[in-house]
């Protein structure tokens, strides 16, 4: 594979879906996961450069004050 291949940007919807998958894998309840996602919605576009898992952890910590 060539090193010149450009990565396609990830859509925010896909990114949010991956964050919700991560929360589900960490046994975070769906209502709490949705609350966290809503809480951090405006931060997500700025964080699309990171992985959904990293952003999910940061948002969880910002919303709950606890580490995931």
mmCIF file with all atom_site columns, N, CA and C in Angstrom:
data_model
loop_
_atom_site.group_PDB
_atom_site.id
_atom_site.type_symbol
_atom_site.label_atom_id
_atom_site.label_alt_id
_atom_site.label_comp_id
_atom_site.label_asym_id
_atom_site.label_entity_id
_atom_site.label_seq_id
_atom_site.pdbx_PDB_ins_code
_atom_site.Cartn_x
_atom_site.Cartn_y
_atom_site.Cartn_z
_atom_site.occupancy
_atom_site.B_iso_or_equiv
_atom_site.pdbx_formal_charge
_atom_site.auth_seq_id
_atom_site.auth_comp_id
_atom_site.auth_asym_id
_atom_site.auth_atom_id
_atom_site.pdbx_PDB_model_num
ATOM 1   N N  . UNK A 1 1  ? 0.847   -1.184 0.000  1.00 0.00 ? 1  UNK A N  1
ATOM 2   C CA . UNK A 1 1  ? 0.000   0.000  0.000  1.00 0.00 ? 1  UNK A CA 1
ATOM 3   C C  . UNK A 1 1  ? 0.888   1.242  0.000  1.00 0.00 ? 1  UNK A C  1
ATOM 4   N N  . UNK A 1 2  ? 0.528   2.210  -0.770 1.00 0.00 ? 2  UNK A N  1
ATOM 5   C CA . UNK A 1 2  ? 1.323   3.416  -0.914 1.00 0.00 ? 2  UNK A CA 1
ATOM 6   C C  . UNK A 1 2  ? 1.197   4.320  0.308  1.00 0.00 ? 2  UNK A C  1
ATOM 7   N N  . UNK A 1 3  ? 2.274   4.998  0.615  1.00 0.00 ? 3  UNK A N  1
ATOM 8   C CA . UNK A 1 3  ? 2.268   5.931  1.744  1.00 0.00 ? 3  UNK A CA 1
ATOM 9   C C  . UNK A 1 3  ? 1.528   7.218  1.384  1.00 0.00 ? 3  UNK A C  1
ATOM 10  N N  . UNK A 1 4  ? 1.221   7.387  0.109  1.00 0.00 ? 4  UNK A N  1
ATOM 11  C CA . UNK A 1 4  ? 0.570   8.614  -0.353 1.00 0.00 ? 4  UNK A CA 1
ATOM 12  C C  . UNK A 1 4  ? -0.951  8.552  -0.291 1.00 0.00 ? 4  UNK A C  1
ATOM 13  N N  . UNK A 1 5  ? -1.489  7.438  0.168  1.00 0.00 ? 5  UNK A N  1
ATOM 14  C CA . UNK A 1 5  ? -2.943  7.287  0.222  1.00 0.00 ? 5  UNK A CA 1
ATOM 15  C C  . UNK A 1 5  ? -3.517  8.273  1.238  1.00 0.00 ? 5  UNK A C  1
ATOM 16  N N  . UNK A 1 6  ? -4.487  9.048  0.780  1.00 0.00 ? 6  UNK A N  1
ATOM 17  C CA . UNK A 1 6  ? -5.128  10.026 1.675  1.00 0.00 ? 6  UNK A CA 1
ATOM 18  C C  . UNK A 1 6  ? -6.253  9.356  2.430  1.00 0.00 ? 6  UNK A C  1
ATOM 19  N N  . UNK A 1 7  ? -6.308  9.596  3.712  1.00 0.00 ? 7  UNK A N  1
ATOM 20  C CA . UNK A 1 7  ? -7.396  9.037  4.525  1.00 0.00 ? 7  UNK A CA 1
ATOM 21  C C  . UNK A 1 7  ? -8.636  9.880  4.332  1.00 0.00 ? 7  UNK A C  1
ATOM 22  N N  . UNK A 1 8  ? -9.756  9.192  4.202  1.00 0.00 ? 8  UNK A N  1
ATOM 23  C CA . UNK A 1 8  ? -11.028 9.886  4.099  1.00 0.00 ? 8  UNK A CA 1
ATOM 24  C C  . UNK A 1 8  ? -11.433 10.368 5.495  1.00 0.00 ? 8  UNK A C  1
ATOM 25  N N  . UNK A 1 9  ? -11.956 11.577 5.585  1.00 0.00 ? 9  UNK A N  1
ATOM 26  C CA . UNK A 1 9  ? -12.406 12.041 6.904  1.00 0.00 ? 9  UNK A CA 1
ATOM 27  C C  . UNK A 1 9  ? -13.564 11.183 7.408  1.00 0.00 ? 9  UNK A C  1
ATOM 28  N N  . UNK A 1 10 ? -13.617 10.994 8.685  1.00 0.00 ? 10 UNK A N  1
ATOM 29  C CA . UNK A 1 10 ? -14.678 10.205 9.312  1.00 0.00 ? 10 UNK A CA 1
ATOM 30  C C  . UNK A 1 10 ? -15.863 11.130 9.566  1.00 0.00 ? 10 UNK A C  1
ATOM 31  N N  . UNK A 1 11 ? -17.053 10.662 9.299  1.00 0.00 ? 11 UNK A N  1
ATOM 32  C CA . UNK A 1 11 ? -18.230 11.485 9.575  1.00 0.00 ? 11 UNK A CA 1
ATOM 33  C C  . UNK A 1 11 ? -18.466 11.533 11.083 1.00 0.00 ? 11 UNK A C  1
ATOM 34  N N  . UNK A 1 12 ? -19.081 12.605 11.523 1.00 0.00 ? 12 UNK A N  1
ATOM 35  C CA . UNK A 1 12 ? -19.373 12.748 12.943 1.00 0.00 ? 12 UNK A CA 1
ATOM 36  C C  . UNK A 1 12 ? -20.344 11.670 13.406 1.00 0.00 ? 12 UNK A C  1
ATOM 37  N N  . UNK A 1 13 ? -21.282 11.295 12.541 1.00 0.00 ? 13 UNK A N  1
ATOM 38  C CA . UNK A 1 13 ? -22.249 10.244 12.907 1.00 0.00 ? 13 UNK A CA 1
ATOM 39  C C  . UNK A 1 13 ? -21.530 8.915  13.166 1.00 0.00 ? 13 UNK A C  1
ATOM 40  N N  . UNK A 1 14 ? -20.616 8.567  12.277 1.00 0.00 ? 14 UNK A N  1
ATOM 41  C CA . UNK A 1 14 ? -19.854 7.320  12.442 1.00 0.00 ? 14 UNK A CA 1
ATOM 42  C C  . UNK A 1 14 ? -19.029 7.374  13.726 1.00 0.00 ? 14 UNK A C  1
ATOM 43  N N  . UNK A 1 15 ? -18.417 8.527  13.964 1.00 0.00 ? 15 UNK A N  1
ATOM 44  C CA . UNK A 1 15 ? -17.572 8.728  15.143 1.00 0.00 ? 15 UNK A CA 1
ATOM 45  C C  . UNK A 1 15 ? -18.406 8.556  16.416 1.00 0.00 ? 15 UNK A C  1
ATOM 46  N N  . UNK A 1 16 ? -19.585 9.155  16.452 1.00 0.00 ? 16 UNK A N  1
ATOM 47  C CA . UNK A 1 16 ? -20.474 9.035  17.611 1.00 0.00 ? 16 UNK A CA 1
ATOM 48  C C  . UNK A 1 16 ? -20.924 7.594  17.807 1.00 0.00 ? 16 UNK A C  1
ATOM 49  N N  . UNK A 1 17 ? -21.190 6.901  16.710 1.00 0.00 ? 17 UNK A N  1
ATOM 50  C CA . UNK A 1 17 ? -21.592 5.500  16.786 1.00 0.00 ? 17 UNK A CA 1
ATOM 51  C C  . UNK A 1 17 ? -20.474 4.660  17.426 1.00 0.00 ? 17 UNK A C  1
ATOM 52  N N  . UNK A 1 18 ? -19.241 4.929  17.030 1.00 0.00 ? 18 UNK A N  1
ATOM 53  C CA . UNK A 1 18 ? -18.096 4.207  17.598 1.00 0.00 ? 18 UNK A CA 1
ATOM 54  C C  . UNK A 1 18 ? -17.910 4.539  19.077 1.00 0.00 ? 18 UNK A C  1
ATOM 55  N N  . UNK A 1 19 ? -18.173 5.790  19.451 1.00 0.00 ? 19 UNK A N  1
ATOM 56  C CA . UNK A 1 19 ? -18.104 6.167  20.864 1.00 0.00 ? 19 UNK A CA 1
ATOM 57  C C  . UNK A 1 19 ? -19.148 5.392  21.665 1.00 0.00 ? 19 UNK A C  1
ATOM 58  N N  . UNK A 1 20 ? -20.373 5.293  21.135 1.00 0.00 ? 20 UNK A N  1
ATOM 59  C CA . UNK A 1 20 ? -21.438 4.554  21.824 1.00 0.00 ? 20 UNK A CA 1
ATOM 60  C C  . UNK A 1 20 ? -21.087 3.074  21.935 1.00 0.00 ? 20 UNK A C  1
ATOM 61  N N  . UNK A 1 21 ? -20.471 2.520  20.890 1.00 0.00 ? 21 UNK A N  1
ATOM 62  C CA . UNK A 1 21 ? -20.017 1.128  20.949 1.00 0.00 ? 21 UNK A CA 1
ATOM 63  C C  . UNK A 1 21 ? -18.996 0.949  22.067 1.00 0.00 ? 21 UNK A C  1
ATOM 64  N N  . UNK A 1 22 ? -18.082 1.911  22.190 1.00 0.00 ? 22 UNK A N  1
ATOM 65  C CA . UNK A 1 22 ? -17.056 1.848  23.231 1.00 0.00 ? 22 UNK A CA 1
ATOM 66  C C  . UNK A 1 22 ? -17.703 1.896  24.612 1.00 0.00 ? 22 UNK A C  1
ATOM 67  N N  . UNK A 1 23 ? -18.660 2.802  24.798 1.00 0.00 ? 23 UNK A N  1
ATOM 68  C CA . UNK A 1 23 ? -19.355 2.882  26.093 1.00 0.00 ? 23 UNK A CA 1
ATOM 69  C C  . UNK A 1 23 ? -20.060 1.576  26.408 1.00 0.00 ? 23 UNK A C  1
ATOM 70  N N  . UNK A 1 24 ? -20.701 0.975  25.395 1.00 0.00 ? 24 UNK A N  1
ATOM 71  C CA . UNK A 1 24 ? -21.392 -0.293 25.595 1.00 0.00 ? 24 UNK A CA 1
ATOM 72  C C  . UNK A 1 24 ? -20.403 -1.373 26.038 1.00 0.00 ? 24 UNK A C  1
ATOM 73  N N  . UNK A 1 25 ? -19.236 -1.404 25.413 1.00 0.00 ? 25 UNK A N  1
ATOM 74  C CA . UNK A 1 25 ? -18.201 -2.378 25.786 1.00 0.00 ? 25 UNK A CA 1
ATOM 75  C C  . UNK A 1 25 ? -17.676 -2.151 27.200 1.00 0.00 ? 25 UNK A C  1
ATOM 76  N N  . UNK A 1 26 ? -17.784 -0.915 27.682 1.00 0.00 ? 26 UNK A N  1
ATOM 77  C CA . UNK A 1 26 ? -17.318 -0.582 29.041 1.00 0.00 ? 26 UNK A CA 1
ATOM 78  C C  . UNK A 1 26 ? -18.462 -0.657 30.054 1.00 0.00 ? 26 UNK A C  1
ATOM 79  N N  . UNK A 1 27 ? -19.596 -1.206 29.650 1.00 0.00 ? 27 UNK A N  1
ATOM 80  C CA . UNK A 1 27 ? -20.762 -1.368 30.517 1.00 0.00 ? 27 UNK A CA 1
ATOM 81  C C  . UNK A 1 27 ? -21.331 -0.044 31.032 1.00 0.00 ? 27 UNK A C  1
ATOM 82  N N  . UNK A 1 28 ? -21.233 1.004  30.214 1.00 0.00 ? 28 UNK A N  1
ATOM 83  C CA . UNK A 1 28 ? -21.877 2.274  30.529 1.00 0.00 ? 28 UNK A CA 1
ATOM 84  C C  . UNK A 1 28 ? -23.307 2.156  30.013 1.00 0.00 ? 28 UNK A C  1
ATOM 85  N N  . UNK A 1 29 ? -24.282 2.494  30.847 1.00 0.00 ? 29 UNK A N  1
ATOM 86  C CA . UNK A 1 29 ? -25.679 2.372  30.427 1.00 0.00 ? 29 UNK A CA 1
ATOM 87  C C  . UNK A 1 29 ? -25.946 3.265  29.216 1.00 0.00 ? 29 UNK A C  1
ATOM 88  N N  . UNK A 1 30 ? -26.877 2.836  28.387 1.00 0.00 ? 30 UNK A N  1
ATOM 89  C CA . UNK A 1 30 ? -27.213 3.604  27.175 1.00 0.00 ? 30 UNK A CA 1
ATOM 90  C C  . UNK A 1 30 ? -27.697 5.014  27.523 1.00 0.00 ? 30 UNK A C  1
ATOM 91  N N  . UNK A 1 31 ? -28.583 5.177  28.532 1.00 0.00 ? 31 UNK A N  1
ATOM 92  C CA . UNK A 1 31 ? -29.009 6.550  28.870 1.00 0.00 ? 31 UNK A CA 1
ATOM 93  C C  . UNK A 1 31 ? -27.836 7.444  29.289 1.00 0.00 ? 31 UNK A C  1
ATOM 94  N N  . UNK A 1 32 ? -26.905 6.895  30.074 1.00 0.00 ? 32 UNK A N  1
ATOM 95  C CA . UNK A 1 32 ? -25.747 7.697  30.486 1.00 0.00 ? 32 UNK A CA 1
ATOM 96  C C  . UNK A 1 32 ? -24.861 7.995  29.284 1.00 0.00 ? 32 UNK A C  1
ATOM 97  N N  . UNK A 1 33 ? -24.676 7.028  28.409 1.00 0.00 ? 33 UNK A N  1
ATOM 98  C CA . UNK A 1 33 ? -23.858 7.239  27.208 1.00 0.00 ? 33 UNK A CA 1
ATOM 99  C C  . UNK A 1 33 ? -24.454 8.349  26.348 1.00 0.00 ? 33 UNK A C  1
ATOM 100 N N  . UNK A 1 34 ? -25.776 8.351  26.194 1.00 0.00 ? 34 UNK A N  1
ATOM 101 C CA . UNK A 1 34 ? -26.440 9.398  25.398 1.00 0.00 ? 34 UNK A CA 1
ATOM 102 C C  . UNK A 1 34 ? -26.305 10.761 26.072 1.00 0.00 ? 34 UNK A C  1
ATOM 103 N N  . UNK A 1 35 ? -26.398 10.781 27.404 1.00 0.00 ? 35 UNK A N  1
ATOM 104 C CA . UNK A 1 35 ? -26.236 12.033 28.153 1.00 0.00 ? 35 UNK A CA 1
ATOM 105 C C  . UNK A 1 35 ? -24.822 12.581 27.950 1.00 0.00 ? 35 UNK A C  1
ATOM 106 N N  . UNK A 1 36 ? -23.830 11.702 28.017 1.00 0.00 ? 36 UNK A N  1
ATOM 107 C CA . UNK A 1 36 ? -22.435 12.127 27.828 1.00 0.00 ? 36 UNK A CA 1
ATOM 108 C C  . UNK A 1 36 ? -22.242 12.648 26.412 1.00 0.00 ? 36 UNK A C  1
ATOM 109 N N  . UNK A 1 37 ? -22.802 11.934 25.440 1.00 0.00 ? 37 UNK A N  1
ATOM 110 C CA . UNK A 1 37 ? -22.669 12.343 24.045 1.00 0.00 ? 37 UNK A CA 1
ATOM 111 C C  . UNK A 1 37 ? -23.284 13.718 23.826 1.00 0.00 ? 37 UNK A C  1
ATOM 112 N N  . UNK A 1 38 ? -24.460 13.940 24.407 1.00 0.00 ? 38 UNK A N  1
ATOM 113 C CA . UNK A 1 38 ? -25.121 15.250 24.297 1.00 0.00 ? 38 UNK A CA 1
ATOM 114 C C  . UNK A 1 38 ? -24.282 16.326 24.976 1.00 0.00 ? 38 UNK A C  1
ATOM 115 N N  . UNK A 1 39 ? -23.745 15.999 26.152 1.00 0.00 ? 39 UNK A N  1
ATOM 116 C CA . UNK A 1 39 ? -22.919 16.930 26.915 1.00 0.00 ? 39 UNK A CA 1
ATOM 117 C C  . UNK A 1 39 ? -21.694 17.366 26.110 1.00 0.00 ? 39 UNK A C  1
ATOM 118 N N  . UNK A 1 40 ? -21.100 16.445 25.375 1.00 0.00 ? 40 UNK A N  1
ATOM 119 C CA . UNK A 1 40 ? -19.840 16.720 24.668 1.00 0.00 ? 40 UNK A CA 1
ATOM 120 C C  . UNK A 1 40 ? -20.023 16.975 23.176 1.00 0.00 ? 40 UNK A C  1
ATOM 121 N N  . UNK A 1 41 ? -21.266 17.071 22.719 1.00 0.00 ? 41 UNK A N  1
ATOM 122 C CA . UNK A 1 41 ? -21.543 17.184 21.288 1.00 0.00 ? 41 UNK A CA 1
ATOM 123 C C  . UNK A 1 41 ? -20.730 18.282 20.599 1.00 0.00 ? 41 UNK A C  1
ATOM 124 N N  . UNK A 1 42 ? -20.630 19.442 21.228 1.00 0.00 ? 42 UNK A N  1
ATOM 125 C CA . UNK A 1 42 ? -19.903 20.546 20.596 1.00 0.00 ? 42 UNK A CA 1
ATOM 126 C C  . UNK A 1 42 ? -18.395 20.326 20.588 1.00 0.00 ? 42 UNK A C  1
ATOM 127 N N  . UNK A 1 43 ? -17.901 19.432 21.437 1.00 0.00 ? 43 UNK A N  1
ATOM 128 C CA . UNK A 1 43 ? -16.459 19.148 21.470 1.00 0.00 ? 43 UNK A CA 1
ATOM 129 C C  . UNK A 1 43 ? -16.044 18.153 20.392 1.00 0.00 ? 43 UNK A C  1
ATOM 130 N N  . UNK A 1 44 ? -16.960 17.312 19.958 1.00 0.00 ? 44 UNK A N  1
ATOM 131 C CA . UNK A 1 44 ? -16.608 16.214 19.052 1.00 0.00 ? 44 UNK A CA 1
ATOM 132 C C  . UNK A 1 44 ? -15.990 16.695 17.740 1.00 0.00 ? 44 UNK A C  1
ATOM 133 N N  . UNK A 1 45 ? -16.537 17.712 17.055 1.00 0.00 ? 45 UNK A N  1
ATOM 134 C CA . UNK A 1 45 ? -15.898 18.122 15.799 1.00 0.00 ? 45 UNK A CA 1
ATOM 135 C C  . UNK A 1 45 ? -14.430 18.514 15.972 1.00 0.00 ? 45 UNK A C  1
ATOM 136 N N  . UNK A 1 46 ? -14.087 19.076 17.105 1.00 0.00 ? 46 UNK A N  1
ATOM 137 C CA . UNK A 1 46 ? -12.696 19.458 17.356 1.00 0.00 ? 46 UNK A CA 1
ATOM 138 C C  . UNK A 1 46 ? -11.816 18.253 17.611 1.00 0.00 ? 46 UNK A C  1
ATOM 139 N N  . UNK A 1 47 ? -12.426 17.139 17.994 1.00 0.00 ? 47 UNK A N  1
ATOM 140 C CA . UNK A 1 47 ? -11.660 15.960 18.377 1.00 0.00 ? 47 UNK A CA 1
ATOM 141 C C  . UNK A 1 47 ? -11.651 14.870 17.317 1.00 0.00 ? 47 UNK A C  1
ATOM 142 N N  . UNK A 1 48 ? -12.183 15.126 16.136 1.00 0.00 ? 48 UNK A N  1
ATOM 143 C CA . UNK A 1 48 ? -12.264 14.082 15.126 1.00 0.00 ? 48 UNK A CA 1
ATOM 144 C C  . UNK A 1 48 ? -10.892 13.558 14.704 1.00 0.00 ? 48 UNK A C  1
ATOM 145 N N  . UNK A 1 49 ? -9.860  14.254 15.106 1.00 0.00 ? 49 UNK A N  1
ATOM 146 C CA . UNK A 1 49 ? -8.513  13.797 14.777 1.00 0.00 ? 49 UNK A CA 1
ATOM 147 C C  . UNK A 1 49 ? -8.086  12.650 15.687 1.00 0.00 ? 49 UNK A C  1
ATOM 148 N N  . UNK A 1 50 ? -8.699  12.538 16.861 1.00 0.00 ? 50 UNK A N  1
ATOM 149 C CA . UNK A 1 50 ? -8.381  11.457 17.791 1.00 0.00 ? 50 UNK A CA 1
ATOM 150 C C  . UNK A 1 50 ? -9.207  10.225 17.473 1.00 0.00 ? 50 UNK A C  1
ATOM 151 N N  . UNK A 1 51 ? -9.029  9.185  18.264 1.00 0.00 ? 51 UNK A N  1
ATOM 152 C CA . UNK A 1 51 ? -9.826  7.977  18.067 1.00 0.00 ? 51 UNK A CA 1
ATOM 153 C C  . UNK A 1 51 ? -11.134 8.119  18.830 1.00 0.00 ? 51 UNK A C  1
ATOM 154 N N  . UNK A 1 52 ? -12.182 7.439  18.394 1.00 0.00 ? 52 UNK A N  1
ATOM 155 C CA . UNK A 1 52 ? -13.447 7.508  19.138 1.00 0.00 ? 52 UNK A CA 1
ATOM 156 C C  . UNK A 1 52 ? -13.276 7.067  20.591 1.00 0.00 ? 52 UNK A C  1
ATOM 157 N N  . UNK A 1 53 ? -12.416 6.089  20.839 1.00 0.00 ? 53 UNK A N  1
ATOM 158 C CA . UNK A 1 53 ? -12.204 5.607  22.206 1.00 0.00 ? 53 UNK A CA 1
ATOM 159 C C  . UNK A 1 53 ? -11.585 6.693  23.088 1.00 0.00 ? 53 UNK A C  1
ATOM 160 N N  . UNK A 1 54 ? -10.603 7.402  22.557 1.00 0.00 ? 54 UNK A N  1
ATOM 161 C CA . UNK A 1 54 ? -9.956  8.471  23.319 1.00 0.00 ? 54 UNK A CA 1
ATOM 162 C C  . UNK A 1 54 ? -10.950 9.583  23.630 1.00 0.00 ? 54 UNK A C  1
ATOM 163 N N  . UNK A 1 55 ? -11.705 9.978  22.621 1.00 0.00 ? 55 UNK A N  1
ATOM 164 C CA . UNK A 1 55 ? -12.690 11.041 22.806 1.00 0.00 ? 55 UNK A CA 1
ATOM 165 C C  . UNK A 1 55 ? -13.766 10.591 23.795 1.00 0.00 ? 55 UNK A C  1
ATOM 166 N N  . UNK A 1 56 ? -14.184 9.323  23.706 1.00 0.00 ? 56 UNK A N  1
ATOM 167 C CA . UNK A 1 56 ? -15.184 8.796  24.633 1.00 0.00 ? 56 UNK A CA 1
ATOM 168 C C  . UNK A 1 56 ? -14.680 8.876  26.068 1.00 0.00 ? 56 UNK A C  1
ATOM 169 N N  . UNK A 1 57 ? -13.417 8.545  26.281 1.00 0.00 ? 57 UNK A N  1
ATOM 170 C CA . UNK A 1 57 ? -12.834 8.623  27.628 1.00 0.00 ? 57 UNK A CA 1
ATOM 171 C C  . UNK A 1 57 ? -12.805 10.064 28.133 1.00 0.00 ? 57 UNK A C  1
ATOM 172 N N  . UNK A 1 58 ? -12.374 10.993 27.275 1.00 0.00 ? 58 UNK A N  1
ATOM 173 C CA . UNK A 1 58 ? -12.299 12.410 27.663 1.00 0.00 ? 58 UNK A CA 1
ATOM 174 C C  . UNK A 1 58 ? -13.699 12.933 27.987 1.00 0.00 ? 58 UNK A C  1
ATOM 175 N N  . UNK A 1 59 ? -14.670 12.626 27.137 1.00 0.00 ? 59 UNK A N  1
ATOM 176 C CA . UNK A 1 59 ? -16.040 13.096 27.368 1.00 0.00 ? 59 UNK A CA 1
ATOM 177 C C  . UNK A 1 59 ? -16.616 12.508 28.647 1.00 0.00 ? 59 UNK A C  1
ATOM 178 N N  . UNK A 1 60 ? -16.347 11.236 28.891 1.00 0.00 ? 60 UNK A N  1
ATOM 179 C CA . UNK A 1 60 ? -16.832 10.584 30.117 1.00 0.00 ? 60 UNK A CA 1
ATOM 180 C C  . UNK A 1 60 ? -16.269 11.296 31.341 1.00 0.00 ? 60 UNK A C  1
ATOM 181 N N  . UNK A 1 61 ? -14.966 11.583 31.293 1.00 0.00 ? 61 UNK A N  1
ATOM 182 C CA . UNK A 1 61 ? -14.308 12.253 32.431 1.00 0.00 ? 61 UNK A CA 1
ATOM 183 C C  . UNK A 1 61 ? -14.850 13.667 32.599 1.00 0.00 ? 61 UNK A C  1
ATOM 184 N N  . UNK A 1 62 ? -15.074 14.377 31.496 1.00 0.00 ? 62 UNK A N  1
ATOM 185 C CA . UNK A 1 62 ? -15.601 15.740 31.582 1.00 0.00 ? 62 UNK A CA 1
ATOM 186 C C  . UNK A 1 62 ? -17.017 15.767 32.157 1.00 0.00 ? 62 UNK A C  1
ATOM 187 N N  . UNK A 1 63 ? -17.817 14.779 31.805 1.00 0.00 ? 63 UNK A N  1
ATOM 188 C CA . UNK A 1 63 ? -19.217 14.763 32.208 1.00 0.00 ? 63 UNK A CA 1
ATOM 189 C C  . UNK A 1 63 ? -19.407 14.210 33.632 1.00 0.00 ? 63 UNK A C  1
ATOM 190 N N  . UNK A 1 64 ? -18.650 13.160 33.977 1.00 0.00 ? 64 UNK A N  1
ATOM 191 C CA . UNK A 1 64 ? -18.883 12.501 35.264 1.00 0.00 ? 64 UNK A CA 1
ATOM 192 C C  . UNK A 1 64 ? -17.836 12.810 36.314 1.00 0.00 ? 64 UNK A C  1
ATOM 193 N N  . UNK A 1 65 ? -16.683 13.298 35.891 1.00 0.00 ? 65 UNK A N  1
ATOM 194 C CA . UNK A 1 65 ? -15.599 13.564 36.833 1.00 0.00 ? 65 UNK A CA 1
ATOM 195 C C  . UNK A 1 65 ? -14.827 12.305 37.210 1.00 0.00 ? 65 UNK A C  1
ATOM 196 N N  . UNK A 1 66 ? -15.160 11.184 36.569 1.00 0.00 ? 66 UNK A N  1
ATOM 197 C CA . UNK A 1 66 ? -14.490 9.918  36.859 1.00 0.00 ? 66 UNK A CA 1
ATOM 198 C C  . UNK A 1 66 ? -13.772 9.427  35.606 1.00 0.00 ? 66 UNK A C  1
ATOM 199 N N  . UNK A 1 67 ? -12.749 8.588  35.815 1.00 0.00 ? 67 UNK A N  1
ATOM 200 C CA . UNK A 1 67 ? -12.052 7.986  34.677 1.00 0.00 ? 67 UNK A CA 1
ATOM 201 C C  . UNK A 1 67 ? -12.770 6.713  34.254 1.00 0.00 ? 67 UNK A C  1
ATOM 202 N N  . UNK A 1 68 ? -12.676 6.422  32.962 1.00 0.00 ? 68 UNK A N  1
ATOM 203 C CA . UNK A 1 68 ? -13.293 5.216  32.416 1.00 0.00 ? 68 UNK A CA 1
ATOM 204 C C  . UNK A 1 68 ? -12.218 4.197  32.117 1.00 0.00 ? 68 UNK A C  1
#
